[in-house]
Amino acid sequence: MLEETFGDTVKKLREDRKLPLREVAEALKIDTSMLGKIEKNSRKPTKHIIGKFATFFEVSDKDLTIAFLSDAVAFRVMEEEDFSSEVFKVAEEKVKYLKTKKLLDK
Amino acid sequence: MLEETFGDTVKKLREDRKLPLREVAEALKIDTSMLGKIEKNSRKPTKHIIGKFATFFEVSDKDLTIAFLSDAVAFRVMEEEDFSSEVFKVAEEKVKYLKTKKLLDK
DNA sequence: TTGCTTTGGACTAATTTTGTCCAAAGATAG
DNA sequence: CTATCTTTGGACAAAATTAGTCCAAAGCAA
């Protein structure tokens, strides 16, 4: 699951099963071109589509979601000069902090 | 620098200097309301504005950028169910991988 | 009260993202 | 070589998001 983009991941799942884009797209009820773009990371799948991928390919929805989200944040951070390790480290602390805070607010 | 949102950070910088929003906004040449919203995290500063903050408050541009980016990815990840540690871990590997790849592509 | 600050709603403009359609380029098989 | 299917990506309109401004009301302190 590591080291590739989300697009690479789903493309590999499809190719392992020797299916053309058209067939998978039909199964997921999305446009073939859309699927092609998702595999090329030029369109983002919705949460719903990620769920369909998981069901169709019989893989973990959670793992696919992690693959997708990590892509999103990786690309976001790479747009800027690279402070990525620091950014992720601080971000993780923020998430922890903000979650606790949210709980306390109740 | 830890544990707060970007808005909290710049608000603190301003309050430490006992300046009203208006004055800082003028100095940065942005709308007062805009600055208020940035402090409340309901509008995002551009890279350019982050630079102005850094200059005006005499703090590190890099640190402010990290504060801003970590906010962005923290909020992004928090929108979904929480797999944040895994997401950041994978994302960091992806950044490394994608950077190497980019170099190799040349 | 007066005057300044802060907050946030409303709204438009600008920008970004989505989804679809289509045509061209690539493969593959006959 | 031809016919067929797959893949790729440009173009475009629609939809969604975000940005920036203006303004009014609430808050605060003198």
Coordinates of N, CA and C in Angstrom, one line a residue, chain A residues 1-6 8-9 47 61-62 65-99 101-102, chain B residues 1-6 8-9 47 61-62 65-99 101-102:
Chain A
M1 N 0.8 -1.2 0.0 CA 0.0 0.0 0.0 C 0.9 1.3 0.0
L2 N 2.1 1.1 0.3 CA 3.0 2.3 0.4 C 3.6 2.7 -0.9
E3 N 4.0 3.9 -0.9 CA 4.9 4.5 -2.0 C 4.2 4.8 -3.3
E4 N 3.0 4.5 -3.5 CA 2.4 4.9 -4.7 C 1.3 5.9 -4.5
T5 N 0.8 6.5 -5.5 CA -0.3 7.4 -5.4 C -1.6 6.6 -5.4
F6 N -2.7 7.3 -5.0 CA -4.0 6.6 -5.0 C -4.3 6.0 -6.4
D8 N -2.3 5.1 -8.7 CA -1.5 3.8 -8.9 C -2.1 2.6 -8.2
T9 N -2.6 2.9 -7.0 CA -3.2 1.8 -6.2 C -4.4 1.2 -6.9
K47 N -15.9 10.1 -1.5 CA -15.9 9.1 -0.4 C -16.7 7.9 -0.9
D61 N -11.9 -0.7 3.0 CA -12.3 0.7 2.7 C -11.4 1.7 3.5
K62 N -11.0 1.3 4.7 CA -10.2 2.1 5.5 C -8.8 2.3 4.8
T65 N -9.1 4.6 2.0 CA -9.3 6.0 2.4 C -8.0 6.6 2.9
I66 N -7.2 5.8 3.6 CA -5.9 6.3 4.0 C -5.1 6.6 2.8
A67 N -5.1 5.7 1.8 CA -4.3 5.9 0.6 C -4.7 7.2 0.0
F68 N -6.0 7.4 -0.1 CA -6.5 8.7 -0.7 C -6.2 9.9 0.1
L69 N -6.5 9.9 1.4 CA -6.2 11.1 2.2 C -4.7 11.4 2.2
S70 N -3.9 10.4 2.3 CA -2.5 10.6 2.4 C -2.0 11.3 1.1
D71 N -2.6 10.9 0.0 CA -2.3 11.5 -1.3 C -2.6 13.0 -1.2
A72 N -3.8 13.2 -0.8 CA -4.3 14.6 -0.7 C -3.4 15.5 0.1
V73 N -3.0 15.1 1.3 CA -2.1 15.9 2.1 C -0.7 15.9 1.6
A74 N -0.3 14.8 1.0 CA 1.1 14.8 0.4 C 1.2 15.8 -0.7
F75 N 0.2 15.8 -1.6 CA 0.3 16.8 -2.7 C 0.2 18.2 -2.2
R76 N -0.7 18.4 -1.2 CA -0.9 19.7 -0.7 C 0.4 20.3 -0.2
V77 N 1.1 19.4 0.6 CA 2.4 19.9 1.2 C 3.5 20.1 0.2
M78 N 3.4 19.3 -0.9 CA 4.5 19.3 -1.9 C 4.3 20.6 -2.8
E79 N 3.2 21.2 -2.7 CA 3.0 22.4 -3.5 C 3.9 23.5 -3.1
E80 N 4.2 23.5 -1.8 CA 5.1 24.5 -1.2 C 6.5 24.0 -1.1
E81 N 7.3 24.9 -0.6 CA 8.7 24.5 -0.4 C 8.6 23.4 0.6
D82 N 9.6 22.6 0.7 CA 9.4 21.4 1.5 C 9.9 21.5 3.0
F83 N 8.8 21.5 3.8 CA 9.0 21.4 5.2 C 8.2 20.2 5.6
S84 N 8.0 19.2 4.7 CA 7.0 18.2 5.0 C 7.0 17.5 6.3
S85 N 8.2 17.0 6.7 CA 8.2 16.3 8.0 C 7.7 17.2 9.1
E86 N 8.2 18.4 9.2 CA 7.7 19.3 10.2 C 6.2 19.5 10.2
V87 N 5.8 19.7 8.9 CA 4.4 20.0 8.8 C 3.5 18.8 9.3
F88 N 3.9 17.6 9.0 CA 3.1 16.5 9.4 C 3.2 16.3 10.9
K89 N 4.4 16.5 11.4 CA 4.6 16.4 12.9 C 3.6 17.4 13.6
V90 N 3.7 18.6 13.2 CA 2.8 19.6 13.8 C 1.4 19.3 13.6
A91 N 1.1 18.9 12.4 CA -0.3 18.6 12.1 C -0.9 17.5 13.0
E92 N -0.1 16.5 13.2 CA -0.6 15.4 14.0 C -0.9 15.9 15.4
E93 N 0.0 16.8 15.9 CA -0.3 17.3 17.3 C -1.5 18.2 17.3
K94 N -1.7 18.9 16.2 CA -2.9 19.7 16.1 C -4.2 18.9 16.1
V95 N -4.1 17.8 15.4 CA -5.3 17.0 15.3 C -5.6 16.5 16.7
K96 N -4.6 16.0 17.4 CA -4.8 15.5 18.8 C -5.4 16.6 19.7
Y97 N -4.8 17.8 19.6 CA -5.2 18.9 20.4 C -6.6 19.4 20.0
L98 N -6.9 19.5 18.8 CA -8.2 19.9 18.4 C -9.3 18.9 18.7
K99 N -9.0 17.7 18.7 CA -10.0 16.6 19.1 C -10.3 16.7 20.6
K101 N -9.9 19.3 22.4 CA -10.6 20.5 22.7 C -12.1 20.4 22.3
K102 N -12.4 19.8 21.2 CA -13.7 19.6 20.8 C -14.5 18.8 21.9
Chain B
M1 N 4.7 27.5 19.4 CA 4.1 27.4 18.0 C 3.2 26.2 17.9
L2 N 3.2 25.4 18.9 CA 2.4 24.2 18.8 C 1.0 24.3 19.4
E3 N 0.2 23.4 19.0 CA -1.1 23.2 19.6 C -2.2 24.2 19.3
E4 N -1.9 25.3 18.6 CA -2.9 26.2 18.2 C -3.2 26.2 16.7
T5 N -4.2 26.8 16.4 CA -4.5 27.0 14.9 C -3.7 28.2 14.4
F6 N -3.6 28.3 13.1 CA -2.9 29.4 12.5 C -3.5 30.7 13.0
D8 N -5.1 31.4 15.8 CA -4.7 31.6 17.1 C -3.3 32.2 17.1
T9 N -2.4 31.7 16.3 CA -1.0 32.1 16.3 C -0.9 33.6 15.9
K47 N -0.1 32.9 0.4 CA 1.4 32.8 0.7 C 1.9 34.2 0.9
D61 N 9.2 33.3 8.6 CA 8.3 33.0 7.5 C 8.1 31.5 7.5
K62 N 9.2 30.8 7.6 CA 9.1 29.3 7.5 C 8.2 28.8 8.6
T65 N 4.7 29.5 7.9 CA 4.2 28.7 6.8 C 3.9 27.2 7.3
I66 N 4.8 26.8 8.1 CA 4.5 25.4 8.7 C 3.2 25.5 9.5
A67 N 3.1 26.5 10.3 CA 1.8 26.7 11.1 C 0.6 26.6 10.2
F68 N 0.7 27.3 9.1 CA -0.4 27.4 8.2 C -0.7 26.1 7.5
L69 N 0.4 25.5 6.9 CA 0.2 24.2 6.2 C -0.3 23.1 7.1
S70 N 0.3 23.1 8.3 CA -0.1 22.0 9.2 C -1.6 22.1 9.6
D71 N -2.1 23.4 9.7 CA -3.5 23.6 9.9 C -4.3 23.0 8.8
A72 N -3.9 23.4 7.6 CA -4.6 23.0 6.4 C -4.7 21.4 6.4
V73 N -3.6 20.7 6.6 CA -3.7 19.3 6.5 C -4.4 18.7 7.7
A74 N -4.3 19.3 8.8 CA -4.9 18.8 10.0 C -6.5 18.9 9.8
F75 N -6.9 20.0 9.4 CA -8.4 20.2 9.1 C -8.9 19.2 8.1
R76 N -8.0 19.1 7.0 CA -8.5 18.2 6.0 C -8.7 16.7 6.5
V77 N -7.7 16.3 7.3 CA -7.8 14.9 7.8 C -8.9 14.8 8.8
M78 N -9.2 15.8 9.5 CA -10.2 15.7 10.6 C -11.6 15.7 10.0
E79 N -11.7 16.1 8.7 CA -13.0 16.1 8.1 C -13.5 14.6 8.0
E80 N -12.6 13.7 7.9 CA -13.0 12.3 7.8 C -12.9 11.6 9.1
E81 N -13.3 10.4 9.1 CA -13.1 9.5 10.2 C -11.6 9.6 10.6
D82 N -11.3 9.3 11.8 CA -9.9 9.6 12.2 C -8.9 8.4 12.0
F83 N -8.1 8.6 11.0 CA -7.0 7.7 10.8 C -5.8 8.6 10.8
S84 N -5.8 9.7 11.5 CA -4.8 10.7 11.2 C -3.3 10.3 11.3
S85 N -3.0 9.5 12.3 CA -1.6 9.1 12.4 C -1.2 8.3 11.2
E86 N -2.0 7.4 10.9 CA -1.7 6.6 9.7 C -1.5 7.4 8.4
V87 N -2.5 8.3 8.3 CA -2.5 9.2 7.1 C -1.2 10.0 7.0
F88 N -0.8 10.6 8.1 CA 0.4 11.4 8.1 C 1.7 10.5 7.9
K89 N 1.6 9.4 8.4 CA 2.8 8.5 8.3 C 2.9 8.1 6.8
V90 N 1.8 7.7 6.2 CA 1.9 7.3 4.8 C 2.2 8.5 3.9
A91 N 1.6 9.6 4.3 CA 1.8 10.8 3.5 C 3.3 11.2 3.4
E92 N 3.9 11.1 4.6 CA 5.3 11.5 4.6 C 6.2 10.6 3.7
E93 N 5.8 9.3 3.7 CA 6.5 8.4 2.8 C 6.3 8.7 1.4
K94 N 5.0 9.1 1.1 CA 4.7 9.5 -0.3 C 5.5 10.7 -0.7
V95 N 5.6 11.6 0.1 CA 6.3 12.8 -0.2 C 7.8 12.5 -0.6
K96 N 8.4 11.7 0.3 CA 9.7 11.2 0.0 C 9.8 10.5 -1.3
Y97 N 8.9 9.6 -1.5 CA 8.9 8.8 -2.7 C 8.7 9.7 -4.0
L98 N 7.7 10.5 -3.9 CA 7.4 11.4 -5.0 C 8.5 12.4 -5.4
K99 N 9.2 12.8 -4.3 CA 10.3 13.7 -4.6 C 11.5 13.0 -5.3
K101 N 11.2 10.4 -7.1 CA 10.8 10.0 -8.4 C 10.9 11.2 -9.3
K102 N 10.5 12.4 -8.8 CA 10.6 13.6 -9.6 C 12.0 13.8 -10.1

